[in-house]
mmCIF file of C-alpha atoms in Angstrom:
data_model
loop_
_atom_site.group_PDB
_atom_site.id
_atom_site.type_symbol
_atom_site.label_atom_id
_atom_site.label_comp_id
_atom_site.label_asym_id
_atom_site.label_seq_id
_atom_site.Cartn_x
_atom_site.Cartn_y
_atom_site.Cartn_z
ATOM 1 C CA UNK A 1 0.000 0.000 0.000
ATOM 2 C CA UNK A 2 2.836 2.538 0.870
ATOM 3 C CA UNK A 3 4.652 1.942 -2.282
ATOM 4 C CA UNK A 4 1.706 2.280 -4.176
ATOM 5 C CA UNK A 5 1.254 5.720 -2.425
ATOM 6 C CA UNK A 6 4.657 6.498 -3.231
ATOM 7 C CA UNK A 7 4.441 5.841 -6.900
ATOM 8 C CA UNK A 8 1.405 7.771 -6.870
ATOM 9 C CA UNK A 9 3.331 10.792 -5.450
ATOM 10 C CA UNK A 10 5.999 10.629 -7.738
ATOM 11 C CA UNK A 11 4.107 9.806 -10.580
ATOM 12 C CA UNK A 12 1.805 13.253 -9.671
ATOM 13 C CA UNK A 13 4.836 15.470 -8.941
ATOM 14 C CA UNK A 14 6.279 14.600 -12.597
ATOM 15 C CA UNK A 15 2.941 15.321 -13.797
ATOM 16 C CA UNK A 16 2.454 18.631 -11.996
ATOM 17 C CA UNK A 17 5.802 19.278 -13.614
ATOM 18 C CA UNK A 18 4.051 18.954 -16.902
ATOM 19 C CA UNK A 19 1.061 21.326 -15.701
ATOM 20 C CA UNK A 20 3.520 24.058 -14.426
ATOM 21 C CA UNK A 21 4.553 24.415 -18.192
ATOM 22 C CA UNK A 22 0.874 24.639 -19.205
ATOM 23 C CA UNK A 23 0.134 27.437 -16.645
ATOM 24 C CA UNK A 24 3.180 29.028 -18.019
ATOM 25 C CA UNK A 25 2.746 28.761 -21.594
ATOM 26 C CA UNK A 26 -1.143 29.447 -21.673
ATOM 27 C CA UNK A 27 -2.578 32.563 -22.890
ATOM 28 C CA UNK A 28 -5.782 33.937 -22.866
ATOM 29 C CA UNK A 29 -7.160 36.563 -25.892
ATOM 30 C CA UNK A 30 -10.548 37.989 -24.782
ATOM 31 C CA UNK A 31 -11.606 37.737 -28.801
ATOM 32 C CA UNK A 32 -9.629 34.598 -29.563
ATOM 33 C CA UNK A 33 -9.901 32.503 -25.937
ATOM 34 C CA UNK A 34 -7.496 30.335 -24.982
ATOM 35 C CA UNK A 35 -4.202 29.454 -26.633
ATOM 36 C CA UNK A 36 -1.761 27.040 -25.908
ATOM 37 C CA UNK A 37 1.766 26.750 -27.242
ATOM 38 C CA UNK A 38 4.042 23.286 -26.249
ATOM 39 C CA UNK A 39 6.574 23.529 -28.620
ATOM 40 C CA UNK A 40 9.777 24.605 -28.170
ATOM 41 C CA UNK A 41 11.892 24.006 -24.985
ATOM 42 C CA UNK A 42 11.495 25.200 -21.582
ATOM 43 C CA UNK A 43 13.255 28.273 -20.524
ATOM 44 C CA UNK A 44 13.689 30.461 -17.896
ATOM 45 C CA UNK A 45 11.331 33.545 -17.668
ATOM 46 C CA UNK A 46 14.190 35.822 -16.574
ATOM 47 C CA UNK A 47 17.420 35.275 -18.432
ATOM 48 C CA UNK A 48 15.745 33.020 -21.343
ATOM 49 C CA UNK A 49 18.261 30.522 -21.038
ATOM 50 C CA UNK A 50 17.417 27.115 -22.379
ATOM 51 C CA UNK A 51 16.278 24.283 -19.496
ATOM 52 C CA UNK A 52 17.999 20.878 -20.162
ATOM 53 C CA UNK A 53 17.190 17.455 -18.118
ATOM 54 C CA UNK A 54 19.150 18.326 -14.643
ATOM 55 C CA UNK A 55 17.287 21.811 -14.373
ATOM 56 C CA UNK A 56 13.770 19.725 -14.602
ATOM 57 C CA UNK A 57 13.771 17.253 -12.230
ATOM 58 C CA UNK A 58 10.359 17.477 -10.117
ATOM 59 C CA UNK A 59 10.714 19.036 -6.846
ATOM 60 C CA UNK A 60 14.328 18.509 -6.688
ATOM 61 C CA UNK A 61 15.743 20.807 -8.999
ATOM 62 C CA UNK A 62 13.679 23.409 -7.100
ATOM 63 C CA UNK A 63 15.739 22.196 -3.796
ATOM 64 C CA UNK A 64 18.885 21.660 -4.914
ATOM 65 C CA UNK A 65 19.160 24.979 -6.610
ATOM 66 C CA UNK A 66 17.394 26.417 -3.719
ATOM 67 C CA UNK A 67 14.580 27.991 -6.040
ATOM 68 C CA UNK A 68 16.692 29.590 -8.085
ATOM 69 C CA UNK A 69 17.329 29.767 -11.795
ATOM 70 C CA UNK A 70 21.146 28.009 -12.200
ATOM 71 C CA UNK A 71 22.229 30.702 -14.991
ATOM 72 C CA UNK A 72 21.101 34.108 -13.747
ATOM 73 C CA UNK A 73 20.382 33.545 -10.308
ATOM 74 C CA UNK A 74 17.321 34.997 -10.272
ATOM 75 C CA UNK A 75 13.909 33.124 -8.243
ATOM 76 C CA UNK A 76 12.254 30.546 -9.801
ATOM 77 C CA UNK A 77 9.112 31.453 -7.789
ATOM 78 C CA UNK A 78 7.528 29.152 -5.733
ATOM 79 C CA UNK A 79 4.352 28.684 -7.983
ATOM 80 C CA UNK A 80 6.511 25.928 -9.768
ATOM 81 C CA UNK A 81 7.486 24.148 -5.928
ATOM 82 C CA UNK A 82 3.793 23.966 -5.289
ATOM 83 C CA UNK A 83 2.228 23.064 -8.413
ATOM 84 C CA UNK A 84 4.010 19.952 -8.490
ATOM 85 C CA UNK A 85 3.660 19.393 -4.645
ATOM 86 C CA UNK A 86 -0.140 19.551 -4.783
ATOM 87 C CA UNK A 87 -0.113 17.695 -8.064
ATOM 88 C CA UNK A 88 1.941 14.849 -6.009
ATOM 89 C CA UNK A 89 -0.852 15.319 -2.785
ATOM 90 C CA UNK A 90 -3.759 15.049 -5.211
ATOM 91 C CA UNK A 91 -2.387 11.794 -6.987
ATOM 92 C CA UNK A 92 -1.849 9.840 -3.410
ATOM 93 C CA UNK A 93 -5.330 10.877 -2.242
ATOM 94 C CA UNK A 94 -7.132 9.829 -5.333
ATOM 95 C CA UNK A 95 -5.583 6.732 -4.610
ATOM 96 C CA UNK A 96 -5.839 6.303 -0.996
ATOM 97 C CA UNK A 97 -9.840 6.959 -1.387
ATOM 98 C CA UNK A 98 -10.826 5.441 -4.907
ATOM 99 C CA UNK A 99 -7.101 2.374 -5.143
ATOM 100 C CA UNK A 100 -6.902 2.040 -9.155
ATOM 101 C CA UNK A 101 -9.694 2.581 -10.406
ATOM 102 C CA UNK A 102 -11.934 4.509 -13.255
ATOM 103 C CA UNK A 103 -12.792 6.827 -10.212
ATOM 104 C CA UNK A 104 -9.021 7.259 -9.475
ATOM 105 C CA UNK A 105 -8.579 7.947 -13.393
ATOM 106 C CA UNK A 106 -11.115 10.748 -13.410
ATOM 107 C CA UNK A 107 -9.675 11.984 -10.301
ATOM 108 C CA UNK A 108 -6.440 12.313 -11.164
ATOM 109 C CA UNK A 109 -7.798 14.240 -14.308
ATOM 110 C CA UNK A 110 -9.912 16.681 -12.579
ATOM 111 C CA UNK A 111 -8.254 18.094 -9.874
ATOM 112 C CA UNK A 112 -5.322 18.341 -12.033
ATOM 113 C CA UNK A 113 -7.387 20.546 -14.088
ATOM 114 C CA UNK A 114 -8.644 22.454 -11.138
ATOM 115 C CA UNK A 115 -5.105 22.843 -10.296
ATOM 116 C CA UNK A 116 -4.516 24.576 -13.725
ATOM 117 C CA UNK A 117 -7.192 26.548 -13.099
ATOM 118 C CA UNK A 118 -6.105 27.610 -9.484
ATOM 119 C CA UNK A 119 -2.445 28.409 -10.366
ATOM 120 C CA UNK A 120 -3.836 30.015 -13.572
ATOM 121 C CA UNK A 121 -5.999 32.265 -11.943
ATOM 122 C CA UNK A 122 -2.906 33.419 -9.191
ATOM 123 C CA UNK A 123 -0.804 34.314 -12.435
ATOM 124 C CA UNK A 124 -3.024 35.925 -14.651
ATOM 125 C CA UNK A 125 -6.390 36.960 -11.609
ATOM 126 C CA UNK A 126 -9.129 35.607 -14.764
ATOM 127 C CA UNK A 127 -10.747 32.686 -14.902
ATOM 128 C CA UNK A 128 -11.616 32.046 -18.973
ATOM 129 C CA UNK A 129 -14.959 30.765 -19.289
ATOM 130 C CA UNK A 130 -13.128 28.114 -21.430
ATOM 131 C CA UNK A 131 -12.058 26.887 -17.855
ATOM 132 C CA UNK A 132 -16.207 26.633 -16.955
ATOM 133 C CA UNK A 133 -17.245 24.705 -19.870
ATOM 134 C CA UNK A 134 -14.476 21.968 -19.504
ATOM 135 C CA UNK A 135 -15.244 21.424 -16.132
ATOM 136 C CA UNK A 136 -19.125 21.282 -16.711
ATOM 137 C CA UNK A 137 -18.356 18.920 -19.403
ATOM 138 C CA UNK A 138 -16.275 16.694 -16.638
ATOM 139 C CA UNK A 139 -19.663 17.359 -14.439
ATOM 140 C CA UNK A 140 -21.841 15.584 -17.313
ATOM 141 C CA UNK A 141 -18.955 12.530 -17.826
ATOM 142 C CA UNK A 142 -19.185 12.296 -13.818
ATOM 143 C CA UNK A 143 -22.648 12.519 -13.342
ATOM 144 C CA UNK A 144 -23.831 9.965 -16.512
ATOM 145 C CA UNK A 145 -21.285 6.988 -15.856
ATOM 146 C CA UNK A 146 -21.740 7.680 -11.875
ATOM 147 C CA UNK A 147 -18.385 7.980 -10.487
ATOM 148 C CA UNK A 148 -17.696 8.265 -7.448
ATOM 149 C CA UNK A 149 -17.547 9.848 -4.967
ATOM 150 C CA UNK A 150 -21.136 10.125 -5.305
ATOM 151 C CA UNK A 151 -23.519 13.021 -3.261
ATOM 152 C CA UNK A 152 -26.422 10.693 -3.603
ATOM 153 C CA UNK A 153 -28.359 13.941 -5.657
ATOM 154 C CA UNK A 154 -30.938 14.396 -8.126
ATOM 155 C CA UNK A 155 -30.307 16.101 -11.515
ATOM 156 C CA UNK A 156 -32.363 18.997 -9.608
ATOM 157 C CA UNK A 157 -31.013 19.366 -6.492
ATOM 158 C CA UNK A 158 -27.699 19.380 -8.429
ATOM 159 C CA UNK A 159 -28.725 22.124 -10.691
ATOM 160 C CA UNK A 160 -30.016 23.722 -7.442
ATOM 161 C CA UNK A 161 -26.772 23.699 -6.110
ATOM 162 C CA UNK A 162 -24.807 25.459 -8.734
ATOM 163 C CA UNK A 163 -27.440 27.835 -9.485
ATOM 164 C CA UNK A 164 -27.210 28.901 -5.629
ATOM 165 C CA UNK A 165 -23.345 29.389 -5.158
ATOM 166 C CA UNK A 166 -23.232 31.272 -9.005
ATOM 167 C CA UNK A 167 -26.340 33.457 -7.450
ATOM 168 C CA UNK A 168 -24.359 34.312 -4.204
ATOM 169 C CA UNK A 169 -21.414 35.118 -5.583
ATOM 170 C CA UNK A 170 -22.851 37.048 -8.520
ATOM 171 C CA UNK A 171 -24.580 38.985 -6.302
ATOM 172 C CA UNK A 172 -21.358 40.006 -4.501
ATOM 173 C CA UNK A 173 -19.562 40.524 -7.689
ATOM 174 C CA UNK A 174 -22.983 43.285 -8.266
ATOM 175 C CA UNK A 175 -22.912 44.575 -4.899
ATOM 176 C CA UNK A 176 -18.846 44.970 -4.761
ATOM 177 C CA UNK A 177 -18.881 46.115 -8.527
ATOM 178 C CA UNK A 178 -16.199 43.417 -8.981
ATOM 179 C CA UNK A 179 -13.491 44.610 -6.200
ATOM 180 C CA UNK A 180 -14.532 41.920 -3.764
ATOM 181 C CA UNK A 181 -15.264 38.764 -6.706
ATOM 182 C CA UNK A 182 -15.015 38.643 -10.195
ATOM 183 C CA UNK A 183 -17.851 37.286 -12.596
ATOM 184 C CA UNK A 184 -15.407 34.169 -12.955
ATOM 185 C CA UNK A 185 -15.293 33.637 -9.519
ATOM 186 C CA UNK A 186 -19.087 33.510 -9.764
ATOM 187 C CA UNK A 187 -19.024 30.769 -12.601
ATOM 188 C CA UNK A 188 -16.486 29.162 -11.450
ATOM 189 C CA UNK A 189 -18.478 28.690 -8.078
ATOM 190 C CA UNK A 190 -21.347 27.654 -10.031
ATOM 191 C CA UNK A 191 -20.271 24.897 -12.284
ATOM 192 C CA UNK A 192 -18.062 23.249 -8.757
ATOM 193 C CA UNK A 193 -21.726 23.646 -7.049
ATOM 194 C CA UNK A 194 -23.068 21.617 -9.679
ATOM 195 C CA UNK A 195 -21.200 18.332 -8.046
ATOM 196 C CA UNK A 196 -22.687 18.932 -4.554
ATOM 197 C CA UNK A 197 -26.155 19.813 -4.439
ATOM 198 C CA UNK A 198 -27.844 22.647 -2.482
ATOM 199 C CA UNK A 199 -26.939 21.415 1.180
ATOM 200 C CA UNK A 200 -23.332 20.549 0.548
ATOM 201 C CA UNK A 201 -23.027 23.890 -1.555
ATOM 202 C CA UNK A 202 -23.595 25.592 1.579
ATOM 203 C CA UNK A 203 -20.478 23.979 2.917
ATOM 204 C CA UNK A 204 -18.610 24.247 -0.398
ATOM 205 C CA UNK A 205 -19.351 28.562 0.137
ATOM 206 C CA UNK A 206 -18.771 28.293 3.844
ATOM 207 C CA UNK A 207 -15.165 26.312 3.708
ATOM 208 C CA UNK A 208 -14.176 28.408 0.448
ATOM 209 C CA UNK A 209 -14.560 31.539 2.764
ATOM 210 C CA UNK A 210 -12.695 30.421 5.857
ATOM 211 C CA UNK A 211 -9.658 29.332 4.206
ATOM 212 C CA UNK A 212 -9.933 32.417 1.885
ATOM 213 C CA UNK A 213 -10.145 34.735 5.301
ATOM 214 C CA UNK A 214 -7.800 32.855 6.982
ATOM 215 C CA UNK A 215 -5.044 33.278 4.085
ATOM 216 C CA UNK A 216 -5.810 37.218 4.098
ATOM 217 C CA UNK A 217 -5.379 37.457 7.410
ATOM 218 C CA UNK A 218 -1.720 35.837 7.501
ATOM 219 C CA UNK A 219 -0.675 37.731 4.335
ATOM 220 C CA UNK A 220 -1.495 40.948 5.677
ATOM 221 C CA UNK A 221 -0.229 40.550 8.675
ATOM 222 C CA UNK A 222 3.238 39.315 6.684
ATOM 223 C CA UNK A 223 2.578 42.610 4.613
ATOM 224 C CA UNK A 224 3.131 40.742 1.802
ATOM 225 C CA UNK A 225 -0.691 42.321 0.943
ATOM 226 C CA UNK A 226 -2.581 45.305 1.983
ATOM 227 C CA UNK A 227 -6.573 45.654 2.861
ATOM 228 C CA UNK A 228 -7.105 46.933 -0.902
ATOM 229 C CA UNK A 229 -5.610 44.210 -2.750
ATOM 230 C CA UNK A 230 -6.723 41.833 -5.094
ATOM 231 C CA UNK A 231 -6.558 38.467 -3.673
ATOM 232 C CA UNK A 232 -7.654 35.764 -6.364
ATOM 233 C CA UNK A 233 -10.769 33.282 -4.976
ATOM 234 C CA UNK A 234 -10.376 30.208 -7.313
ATOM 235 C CA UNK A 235 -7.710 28.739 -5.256
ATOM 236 C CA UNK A 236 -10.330 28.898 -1.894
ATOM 237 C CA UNK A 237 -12.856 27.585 -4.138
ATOM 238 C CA UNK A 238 -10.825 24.842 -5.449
ATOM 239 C CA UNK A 239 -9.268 23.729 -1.816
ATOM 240 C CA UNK A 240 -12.475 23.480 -0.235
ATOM 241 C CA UNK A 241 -13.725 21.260 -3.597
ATOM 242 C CA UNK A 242 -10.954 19.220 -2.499
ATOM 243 C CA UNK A 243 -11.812 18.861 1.041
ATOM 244 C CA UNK A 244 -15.499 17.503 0.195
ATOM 245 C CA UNK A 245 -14.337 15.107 -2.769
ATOM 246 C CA UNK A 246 -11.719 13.306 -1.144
ATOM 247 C CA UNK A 247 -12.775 13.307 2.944
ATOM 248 C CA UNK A 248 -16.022 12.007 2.802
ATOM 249 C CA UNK A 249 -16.025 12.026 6.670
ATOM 250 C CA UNK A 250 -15.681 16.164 6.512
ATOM 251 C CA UNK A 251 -18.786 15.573 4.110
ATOM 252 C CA UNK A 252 -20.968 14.084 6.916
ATOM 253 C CA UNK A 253 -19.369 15.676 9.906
ATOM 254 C CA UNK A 254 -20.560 18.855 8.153
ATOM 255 C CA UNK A 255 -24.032 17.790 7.376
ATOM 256 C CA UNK A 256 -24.610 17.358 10.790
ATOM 257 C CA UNK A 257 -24.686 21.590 10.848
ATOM 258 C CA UNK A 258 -27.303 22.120 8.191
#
């Protein structure tokens, strides 16, 4: 069981290694949507110096070069460190909860998109809408061949759901006139909604807003923000997706509030 964990881990971090160069290399054209370029070879975004093998190696090339680019010098930035990391985290808990499996498959699919969309959204603060009609087309593959994990929902209540958390948060984005959410925030909310139903959309909304406070709190009092900055939501909404699909004990514990 551990190896299998392990190989899951590594097996996630080389993939998150892969994803990191989609964040990077992704561009988004209001008029054209999205665009994505893999040819060529990686490079640094400082000097432009070519990558080769021993600058590439998941997680460790980060640590030996402690996060640094080996030609210039200059940071690497730590979006590459975790992108991998949580790749690696999200590989060993689709397996711990679903072993190999179709459900492990579609997991390890998913939340790596969702992790594209997180670390997208912390580069660029937008959310394409191409981003929301992938992930309500995973919603449809989920919901018509049943895999798990499973909220036990009706079409309806599902709809419910998603209708509910796009409604709250486009209502904020309204009220706010976009300083507090933006209208991708509010889709993005929506289509994740979609997976829950209306009670555990409630606890989708509630969790997405304590981690989101609790991470505002810390940066400003690291001053690394200030009280008007823009703080981008997908990643809240996206850790607290992750919290409901893969601890189904959270799930019930949390029921017991509504």
């Amino acid at each position: 069981m551990y190896w299998n964990l392990l190989s899951a881990f590594v097996g996630g971090i080389i993939w998150g290694s892969f994803l990191e160069v989609i964040v990077s290399r992704l561009q988004f054209v209001s008029h054209k949507g999205l665009r994505l370029n893999l040819r060529g070879y990686s490079f640094c975004s400082h000097c432009r110096h070519r990558l080769y093998a021993q600058d590439l190696i998941p997680l460790i090339s980060f640590l030996l070069l402690r996060g640094k680019c080996r030609y210039c010098q200059q940071p690497i930035g730590w979006r590459v460190l975790l992108i991998e990391l949580f790749s690696g985290l999200v590989f060993v808990l689709s397996f711990w909860q679903f072993g190999f499996s179709k459900a492990f498959i579609f997991a390890c699919f998913f939340t790596s998109f969702l992790l594209v969309v997180a670390f997208y959204d912390l580069r660029k603060m937008v959310i394409p809408d191409g981003f929301i009609l992938i992930i309500f087309g995973l919603w449809l593959v989920k919901y018509i061949f049943k895999i798990p994990p499973l909220a036990n929902i009706s079409i309806w209540q599902s709809l419910l759901g998603g209708v509910l958390v796009f409604i709250l948060f486009w209502s904020l984005y309204l009220f706010s006139q976009g300083k507090w959410f933006g209208l991708g925030d509010a889709k993005l909310g929506g289509v994740l909604g979609l997976f829950w139903g209306w009670r555990l959309s409630l606890i989708f909304i509630w969790l997405a807003f304590v981690f989101g406070g609790i991470v505002a709190v810390f940066l400003l009092l690291l001053k690394v923000k200030e009280r008007q900055s823009l703080v981008p939501f997908a990643p809240f909404l996206i850790f607290s997706f992750f919290v409901l699909y893969f601890f189904p004990q959270a799930r019930g514990f949390l029921l017991n509030f509504l």
